[in-house]
Amino acid sequence: MDSGARRKSRIVVLASGRGTNFQAIIDASRSGGLSGEVVGLISDNPDATALKRAKRHGIPQVVVERKSYPSKREFDLGLAQAVGQFSPDLVVLAGFMRLLGKAFLDEFPEKVVNIHPSLLPAFRGLDAQKQALEYGVRYTGCTVHFVDEGADTGPIIGQRVVPVMPDDTEDTLAARILVEEHSLMVECINAVLASRVRRNGRKVIICGG
Ligand code: GAR
């Protein structure tokens, strides 16, 4: 089969907010910089700007709200059902601000990646840029990793280093990191979709490219 006839990999994005990482994935896909296509957006937040971006680009969207489910497990199953209907090759968390449980992750083994705005394992969880400023680090950055049940604890696929300036505010630092997030995200998605990513326990090796 030649490459022109090969099926494009199917990417489903989960986003809770503004969706600039989601937009970066769409842009890369449409400009030929990404080997997959975004086939669906799922959000837990009906007011997410990411939903407007999906609409603008004709990408199907589904809202799955936590409050619609009596338990976390049932929410996870509802989310898995919403994602599963798109038959994804890869599920990308792009600013999705909820922990995913076993009920969700078991449905998509080795297929869920997340981006986090710090050099993990430093500054996991919320407000990573604020944590970095308060700690006084000279360098921080961003990390793309496989998702496990912990908060930003999964095996690391890629990282970018970003300097912290003496006069940085949370906003200026977040903006500097975000530029790197957008390109790291695309680079890591391409590596995973091309099967260039090998896992050996916690260690991830990227071959070729
Ligand atoms: C990004 O900085 C992303 O790394 C972060 O939320 C922001 C979403 O921005 N994610 C986390 O902190 C997850 N722990 P975006 O909606 O513009 O892509």
PDB file of C-alpha atoms and ligand atoms in Angstrom:
ATOM      1  CA  MET A   1       0.000   0.000   0.000  1.00  0.00           C
ATOM      2  CA  ASP A   2       1.508   3.396  -0.853  1.00  0.00           C
ATOM      3  CA  SER A   3       1.574   6.189   1.718  1.00  0.00           C
ATOM      4  CA  GLY A   4      -1.132   8.121  -0.134  1.00  0.00           C
ATOM      5  CA  ALA A   5      -3.591   5.277   0.384  1.00  0.00           C
ATOM      6  CA  ARG A   6      -2.667   4.692   4.029  1.00  0.00           C
ATOM      7  CA  ARG A   7      -5.385   5.506   6.550  1.00  0.00           C
ATOM      8  CA  LYS A   8      -4.665   8.643   8.562  1.00  0.00           C
ATOM      9  CA  SER A   9      -4.334   8.032  12.275  1.00  0.00           C
ATOM     10  CA  ARG A  10      -7.326   9.159  14.282  1.00  0.00           C
ATOM     11  CA  ILE A  11      -6.731  11.582  17.144  1.00  0.00           C
ATOM     12  CA  VAL A  12      -9.297  12.492  19.785  1.00  0.00           C
ATOM     13  CA  VAL A  13      -8.489  15.531  21.935  1.00  0.00           C
ATOM     14  CA  LEU A  14      -9.799  16.172  25.448  1.00  0.00           C
ATOM     15  CA  ALA A  15      -9.701  19.813  26.552  1.00  0.00           C
ATOM     16  CA  SER A  16     -11.290  21.741  29.418  1.00  0.00           C
ATOM     17  CA  GLY A  17     -10.511  25.341  28.504  1.00  0.00           C
ATOM     18  CA  ARG A  18      -9.022  27.724  25.997  1.00  0.00           C
ATOM     19  CA  GLY A  19      -7.621  25.053  23.696  1.00  0.00           C
ATOM     20  CA  THR A  20      -4.468  26.595  22.228  1.00  0.00           C
ATOM     21  CA  ASN A  21      -2.771  23.178  22.285  1.00  0.00           C
ATOM     22  CA  PHE A  22      -5.835  21.738  20.547  1.00  0.00           C
ATOM     23  CA  GLN A  23      -5.511  24.513  17.955  1.00  0.00           C
ATOM     24  CA  ALA A  24      -1.817  23.733  17.456  1.00  0.00           C
ATOM     25  CA  ILE A  25      -2.729  20.100  16.735  1.00  0.00           C
ATOM     26  CA  ILE A  26      -5.440  21.133  14.267  1.00  0.00           C
ATOM     27  CA  ASP A  27      -3.076  23.580  12.524  1.00  0.00           C
ATOM     28  CA  ALA A  28      -0.300  20.998  12.240  1.00  0.00           C
ATOM     29  CA  SER A  29      -2.732  18.413  10.902  1.00  0.00           C
ATOM     30  CA  ARG A  30      -4.133  20.771   8.289  1.00  0.00           C
ATOM     31  CA  SER A  31      -0.728  22.036   7.158  1.00  0.00           C
ATOM     32  CA  GLY A  32       0.635  18.516   6.739  1.00  0.00           C
ATOM     33  CA  GLY A  33       2.859  18.747   9.810  1.00  0.00           C
ATOM     34  CA  LEU A  34       1.045  15.971  11.625  1.00  0.00           C
ATOM     35  CA  SER A  35       0.588  12.401  10.499  1.00  0.00           C
ATOM     36  CA  GLY A  36      -2.902  12.135  11.971  1.00  0.00           C
ATOM     37  CA  GLU A  37      -6.212  13.948  11.861  1.00  0.00           C
ATOM     38  CA  VAL A  38      -8.322  15.244  14.721  1.00  0.00           C
ATOM     39  CA  VAL A  39     -11.617  13.353  14.498  1.00  0.00           C
ATOM     40  CA  GLY A  40     -13.223  14.561  17.702  1.00  0.00           C
ATOM     41  CA  LEU A  41     -13.042  16.930  20.664  1.00  0.00           C
ATOM     42  CA  ILE A  42     -14.387  16.002  24.081  1.00  0.00           C
ATOM     43  CA  SER A  43     -14.762  18.562  26.848  1.00  0.00           C
ATOM     44  CA  ASP A  44     -15.949  18.350  30.441  1.00  0.00           C
ATOM     45  CA  ASN A  45     -16.727  22.073  30.329  1.00  0.00           C
ATOM     46  CA  PRO A  46     -19.640  23.346  28.201  1.00  0.00           C
ATOM     47  CA  ASP A  47     -18.080  26.842  28.199  1.00  0.00           C
ATOM     48  CA  ALA A  48     -14.657  25.755  26.952  1.00  0.00           C
ATOM     49  CA  THR A  49     -13.263  27.932  24.154  1.00  0.00           C
ATOM     50  CA  ALA A  50     -11.895  24.695  22.699  1.00  0.00           C
ATOM     51  CA  LEU A  51     -15.489  23.816  21.698  1.00  0.00           C
ATOM     52  CA  LYS A  52     -15.708  26.996  19.602  1.00  0.00           C
ATOM     53  CA  ARG A  53     -12.432  26.073  17.904  1.00  0.00           C
ATOM     54  CA  ALA A  54     -13.813  22.603  17.091  1.00  0.00           C
ATOM     55  CA  LYS A  55     -16.973  24.126  15.638  1.00  0.00           C
ATOM     56  CA  ARG A  56     -14.966  26.561  13.509  1.00  0.00           C
ATOM     57  CA  HIS A  57     -12.983  23.676  12.045  1.00  0.00           C
ATOM     58  CA  GLY A  58     -15.927  21.299  11.588  1.00  0.00           C
ATOM     59  CA  ILE A  59     -14.598  18.842  14.160  1.00  0.00           C
ATOM     60  CA  PRO A  60     -17.311  16.828  15.952  1.00  0.00           C
ATOM     61  CA  GLN A  61     -17.539  17.665  19.646  1.00  0.00           C
ATOM     62  CA  VAL A  62     -19.055  16.068  22.724  1.00  0.00           C
ATOM     63  CA  VAL A  63     -19.503  17.571  26.199  1.00  0.00           C
ATOM     64  CA  VAL A  64     -19.282  15.097  29.072  1.00  0.00           C
ATOM     65  CA  GLU A  65     -19.880  16.864  32.383  1.00  0.00           C
ATOM     66  CA  ARG A  66     -18.832  15.378  35.708  1.00  0.00           C
ATOM     67  CA  LYS A  67     -22.079  16.537  37.308  1.00  0.00           C
ATOM     68  CA  SER A  68     -24.110  14.313  34.955  1.00  0.00           C
ATOM     69  CA  TYR A  69     -22.699  11.184  36.616  1.00  0.00           C
ATOM     70  CA  PRO A  70     -23.256   9.915  40.162  1.00  0.00           C
ATOM     71  CA  SER A  71     -19.683   8.703  40.613  1.00  0.00           C
ATOM     72  CA  LYS A  72     -16.184   9.254  39.263  1.00  0.00           C
ATOM     73  CA  ARG A  73     -16.164   5.727  37.851  1.00  0.00           C
ATOM     74  CA  GLU A  74     -19.381   6.319  35.936  1.00  0.00           C
ATOM     75  CA  PHE A  75     -18.021   9.614  34.638  1.00  0.00           C
ATOM     76  CA  ASP A  76     -14.892   7.769  33.453  1.00  0.00           C
ATOM     77  CA  LEU A  77     -17.062   5.185  31.679  1.00  0.00           C
ATOM     78  CA  GLY A  78     -19.171   7.930  30.071  1.00  0.00           C
ATOM     79  CA  LEU A  79     -16.027   9.664  28.910  1.00  0.00           C
ATOM     80  CA  ALA A  80     -14.632   6.389  27.559  1.00  0.00           C
ATOM     81  CA  GLN A  81     -17.839   5.795  25.644  1.00  0.00           C
ATOM     82  CA  ALA A  82     -17.733   9.320  24.159  1.00  0.00           C
ATOM     83  CA  VAL A  83     -14.094   8.923  23.139  1.00  0.00           C
ATOM     84  CA  GLY A  84     -14.525   5.333  21.945  1.00  0.00           C
ATOM     85  CA  GLN A  85     -17.200   6.256  19.404  1.00  0.00           C
ATOM     86  CA  PHE A  86     -14.459   7.975  17.395  1.00  0.00           C
ATOM     87  CA  SER A  87     -12.282   4.813  17.319  1.00  0.00           C
ATOM     88  CA  PRO A  88      -9.119   6.743  18.177  1.00  0.00           C
ATOM     89  CA  ASP A  89      -5.553   5.631  17.543  1.00  0.00           C
ATOM     90  CA  LEU A  90      -4.433   8.259  20.047  1.00  0.00           C
ATOM     91  CA  VAL A  91      -6.157  10.221  22.815  1.00  0.00           C
ATOM     92  CA  VAL A  92      -4.525  13.573  23.619  1.00  0.00           C
ATOM     93  CA  LEU A  93      -5.175  15.491  26.830  1.00  0.00           C
ATOM     94  CA  ALA A  94      -4.620  19.126  25.901  1.00  0.00           C
ATOM     95  CA  GLY A  95      -5.411  21.135  29.001  1.00  0.00           C
ATOM     96  CA  PHE A  96      -7.886  18.539  30.281  1.00  0.00           C
ATOM     97  CA  MET A  97      -8.068  19.370  33.962  1.00  0.00           C
ATOM     98  CA  ARG A  98      -9.368  16.115  35.433  1.00  0.00           C
ATOM     99  CA  LEU A  99      -7.676  12.934  36.546  1.00  0.00           C
ATOM    100  CA  LEU A 100      -8.608   9.909  34.478  1.00  0.00           C
ATOM    101  CA  GLY A 101      -9.288   6.683  36.328  1.00  0.00           C
ATOM    102  CA  LYS A 102      -8.682   3.038  35.547  1.00  0.00           C
ATOM    103  CA  ALA A 103     -12.182   2.640  34.036  1.00  0.00           C
ATOM    104  CA  PHE A 104     -11.168   5.098  31.296  1.00  0.00           C
ATOM    105  CA  LEU A 105      -7.509   4.187  30.866  1.00  0.00           C
ATOM    106  CA  ASP A 106      -8.200   0.430  30.544  1.00  0.00           C
ATOM    107  CA  GLU A 107     -10.194   1.200  27.382  1.00  0.00           C
ATOM    108  CA  PHE A 108      -7.220   2.892  25.673  1.00  0.00           C
ATOM    109  CA  PRO A 109      -4.048   1.139  26.819  1.00  0.00           C
ATOM    110  CA  GLU A 110      -0.818   2.981  25.847  1.00  0.00           C
ATOM    111  CA  LYS A 111      -2.908   5.394  23.814  1.00  0.00           C
ATOM    112  CA  VAL A 112      -3.408   8.373  26.133  1.00  0.00           C
ATOM    113  CA  VAL A 113      -0.896  11.241  26.322  1.00  0.00           C
ATOM    114  CA  ASN A 114      -0.940  14.498  28.273  1.00  0.00           C
ATOM    115  CA  ILE A 115       0.904  17.792  28.182  1.00  0.00           C
ATOM    116  CA  HIS A 116       1.935  19.484  31.417  1.00  0.00           C
ATOM    117  CA  PRO A 117       3.564  22.924  31.822  1.00  0.00           C
ATOM    118  CA  SER A 118       6.598  21.908  33.897  1.00  0.00           C
ATOM    119  CA  LEU A 119       9.646  19.678  33.730  1.00  0.00           C
ATOM    120  CA  LEU A 120       8.132  16.642  35.426  1.00  0.00           C
ATOM    121  CA  PRO A 121       8.455  15.273  38.030  1.00  0.00           C
ATOM    122  CA  ALA A 122       8.747  18.847  39.339  1.00  0.00           C
ATOM    123  CA  PHE A 123       5.566  20.849  39.885  1.00  0.00           C
ATOM    124  CA  ARG A 124       2.861  18.301  39.216  1.00  0.00           C
ATOM    125  CA  GLY A 125      -0.821  19.205  39.439  1.00  0.00           C
ATOM    126  CA  LEU A 126      -2.429  22.619  39.219  1.00  0.00           C
ATOM    127  CA  ASP A 127      -0.686  25.980  38.705  1.00  0.00           C
ATOM    128  CA  ALA A 128       2.643  24.492  37.643  1.00  0.00           C
ATOM    129  CA  GLN A 129       3.991  27.862  36.469  1.00  0.00           C
ATOM    130  CA  LYS A 130       3.108  29.496  39.818  1.00  0.00           C
ATOM    131  CA  GLN A 131       4.774  26.604  41.644  1.00  0.00           C
ATOM    132  CA  ALA A 132       7.953  27.106  39.562  1.00  0.00           C
ATOM    133  CA  LEU A 133       8.048  30.847  40.285  1.00  0.00           C
ATOM    134  CA  GLU A 134       7.473  30.331  43.999  1.00  0.00           C
ATOM    135  CA  TYR A 135      10.174  27.674  44.197  1.00  0.00           C
ATOM    136  CA  GLY A 136      12.645  30.000  42.496  1.00  0.00           C
ATOM    137  CA  VAL A 137      13.872  27.647  39.753  1.00  0.00           C
ATOM    138  CA  ARG A 138      15.959  29.168  36.949  1.00  0.00           C
ATOM    139  CA  TYR A 139      14.576  26.750  34.369  1.00  0.00           C
ATOM    140  CA  THR A 140      11.230  25.068  33.931  1.00  0.00           C
ATOM    141  CA  GLY A 141       9.485  23.850  30.777  1.00  0.00           C
ATOM    142  CA  CYS A 142       6.916  21.388  29.566  1.00  0.00           C
ATOM    143  CA  THR A 143       6.485  17.633  29.370  1.00  0.00           C
ATOM    144  CA  VAL A 144       4.471  15.259  27.212  1.00  0.00           C
ATOM    145  CA  HIS A 145       3.902  11.914  28.925  1.00  0.00           C
ATOM    146  CA  PHE A 146       1.807   8.782  28.785  1.00  0.00           C
ATOM    147  CA  VAL A 147      -1.092   8.993  31.191  1.00  0.00           C
ATOM    148  CA  ASP A 148      -1.448   6.700  34.157  1.00  0.00           C
ATOM    149  CA  GLU A 149      -3.777   6.983  37.134  1.00  0.00           C
ATOM    150  CA  GLY A 150      -1.570   9.460  38.980  1.00  0.00           C
ATOM    151  CA  ALA A 151      -1.460  13.237  38.621  1.00  0.00           C
ATOM    152  CA  ASP A 152       1.178  13.886  35.920  1.00  0.00           C
ATOM    153  CA  THR A 153       3.128  10.750  36.883  1.00  0.00           C
ATOM    154  CA  GLY A 154       3.192   8.698  33.651  1.00  0.00           C
ATOM    155  CA  PRO A 155       6.289   7.780  31.592  1.00  0.00           C
ATOM    156  CA  ILE A 156       7.862  10.804  29.907  1.00  0.00           C
ATOM    157  CA  ILE A 157       7.892  10.997  26.091  1.00  0.00           C
ATOM    158  CA  GLY A 158       9.402  14.455  25.567  1.00  0.00           C
ATOM    159  CA  GLN A 159      10.411  17.622  27.394  1.00  0.00           C
ATOM    160  CA  ARG A 160      11.450  21.177  26.529  1.00  0.00           C
ATOM    161  CA  VAL A 161      13.395  23.496  28.799  1.00  0.00           C
ATOM    162  CA  VAL A 162      12.288  27.126  29.230  1.00  0.00           C
ATOM    163  CA  PRO A 163      14.251  29.766  31.199  1.00  0.00           C
ATOM    164  CA  VAL A 164      12.606  31.669  34.040  1.00  0.00           C
ATOM    165  CA  MET A 165      13.351  35.416  33.897  1.00  0.00           C
ATOM    166  CA  PRO A 166      13.808  37.491  37.082  1.00  0.00           C
ATOM    167  CA  ASP A 167      10.821  39.685  36.271  1.00  0.00           C
ATOM    168  CA  ASP A 168       8.510  36.885  35.153  1.00  0.00           C
ATOM    169  CA  THR A 169       4.896  36.823  36.251  1.00  0.00           C
ATOM    170  CA  GLU A 170       2.778  33.692  36.032  1.00  0.00           C
ATOM    171  CA  ASP A 171       1.382  35.009  32.741  1.00  0.00           C
ATOM    172  CA  THR A 172       4.709  35.817  31.077  1.00  0.00           C
ATOM    173  CA  LEU A 173       6.189  32.483  32.124  1.00  0.00           C
ATOM    174  CA  ALA A 174       3.078  30.560  31.028  1.00  0.00           C
ATOM    175  CA  ALA A 175       3.196  32.280  27.623  1.00  0.00           C
ATOM    176  CA  ARG A 176       6.882  31.372  27.127  1.00  0.00           C
ATOM    177  CA  ILE A 177       6.181  27.752  28.065  1.00  0.00           C
ATOM    178  CA  LEU A 178       3.081  27.593  25.853  1.00  0.00           C
ATOM    179  CA  VAL A 179       5.095  28.296  22.693  1.00  0.00           C
ATOM    180  CA  GLU A 180       7.191  25.218  23.464  1.00  0.00           C
ATOM    181  CA  GLU A 181       4.142  23.166  24.422  1.00  0.00           C
ATOM    182  CA  HIS A 182       2.628  23.620  20.993  1.00  0.00           C
ATOM    183  CA  SER A 183       5.611  22.303  19.076  1.00  0.00           C
ATOM    184  CA  LEU A 184       6.517  19.594  21.618  1.00  0.00           C
ATOM    185  CA  MET A 185       2.975  18.286  21.474  1.00  0.00           C
ATOM    186  CA  VAL A 186       3.076  17.932  17.688  1.00  0.00           C
ATOM    187  CA  GLU A 187       6.548  16.362  17.764  1.00  0.00           C
ATOM    188  CA  CYS A 188       5.505  13.762  20.365  1.00  0.00           C
ATOM    189  CA  ILE A 189       2.211  12.919  18.636  1.00  0.00           C
ATOM    190  CA  ASN A 190       4.100  12.313  15.388  1.00  0.00           C
ATOM    191  CA  ALA A 191       6.592  10.046  17.160  1.00  0.00           C
ATOM    192  CA  VAL A 192       3.839   7.989  18.826  1.00  0.00           C
ATOM    193  CA  LEU A 193       1.779   7.683  15.634  1.00  0.00           C
ATOM    194  CA  ALA A 194       4.837   6.608  13.656  1.00  0.00           C
ATOM    195  CA  SER A 195       5.465   3.848  16.239  1.00  0.00           C
ATOM    196  CA  ARG A 196       8.852   5.389  16.993  1.00  0.00           C
ATOM    197  CA  VAL A 197       8.099   5.380  20.718  1.00  0.00           C
ATOM    198  CA  ARG A 198       9.100   2.292  22.692  1.00  0.00           C
ATOM    199  CA  ARG A 199       8.316   1.830  26.378  1.00  0.00           C
ATOM    200  CA  ASN A 200      10.420  -0.107  28.788  1.00  0.00           C
ATOM    201  CA  GLY A 201       8.766   0.352  32.154  1.00  0.00           C
ATOM    202  CA  ARG A 202       9.061   4.036  32.999  1.00  0.00           C
ATOM    203  CA  LYS A 203      11.668   4.631  30.318  1.00  0.00           C
ATOM    204  CA  VAL A 204      10.534   5.771  26.893  1.00  0.00           C
ATOM    205  CA  ILE A 205      12.863   5.538  23.937  1.00  0.00           C
ATOM    206  CA  ILE A 206      12.234   7.495  20.748  1.00  0.00           C
ATOM    207  CA  CYS A 207      13.728   5.853  17.685  1.00  0.00           C
ATOM    208  CA  GLY A 208      14.706   7.632  14.464  1.00  0.00           C
ATOM    209  CA  GLY A 209      13.037  10.829  13.310  1.00  0.00           C
TER     210      GLY A 209
HETATM  211  C1  GAR B   1      -1.527  24.228  29.116  1.00  0.00           C
HETATM  212  O1  GAR B   1      -0.511  25.049  29.655  1.00  0.00           O
HETATM  213  C2  GAR B   1      -1.357  22.790  29.577  1.00  0.00           C
HETATM  214  O2  GAR B   1      -0.026  22.392  29.659  1.00  0.00           O
HETATM  215  C3  GAR B   1      -1.995  22.860  30.936  1.00  0.00           C
HETATM  216  O3  GAR B   1      -3.145  23.644  30.753  1.00  0.00           O
HETATM  217  C4  GAR B   1      -2.884  24.596  29.720  1.00  0.00           C
HETATM  218  C5  GAR B   1      -3.981  24.489  28.693  1.00  0.00           C
HETATM  219  O4  GAR B   1      -3.837  25.484  27.731  1.00  0.00           O
HETATM  220  N1  GAR B   1      -2.313  21.563  31.421  1.00  0.00           N
HETATM  221  C6  GAR B   1      -2.180  21.217  32.716  1.00  0.00           C
HETATM  222  O5  GAR B   1      -1.802  21.976  33.575  1.00  0.00           O
HETATM  223  C7  GAR B   1      -2.538  19.761  33.009  1.00  0.00           C
HETATM  224  N2  GAR B   1      -1.990  19.358  34.249  1.00  0.00           N
HETATM  225  P1  GAR B   1      -4.655  25.414  26.384  1.00  0.00           P
HETATM  226  O6  GAR B   1      -6.110  25.157  26.791  1.00  0.00           O
HETATM  227  O7  GAR B   1      -4.492  26.759  25.767  1.00  0.00           O
HETATM  228  O8  GAR B   1      -4.101  24.310  25.552  1.00  0.00           O
END
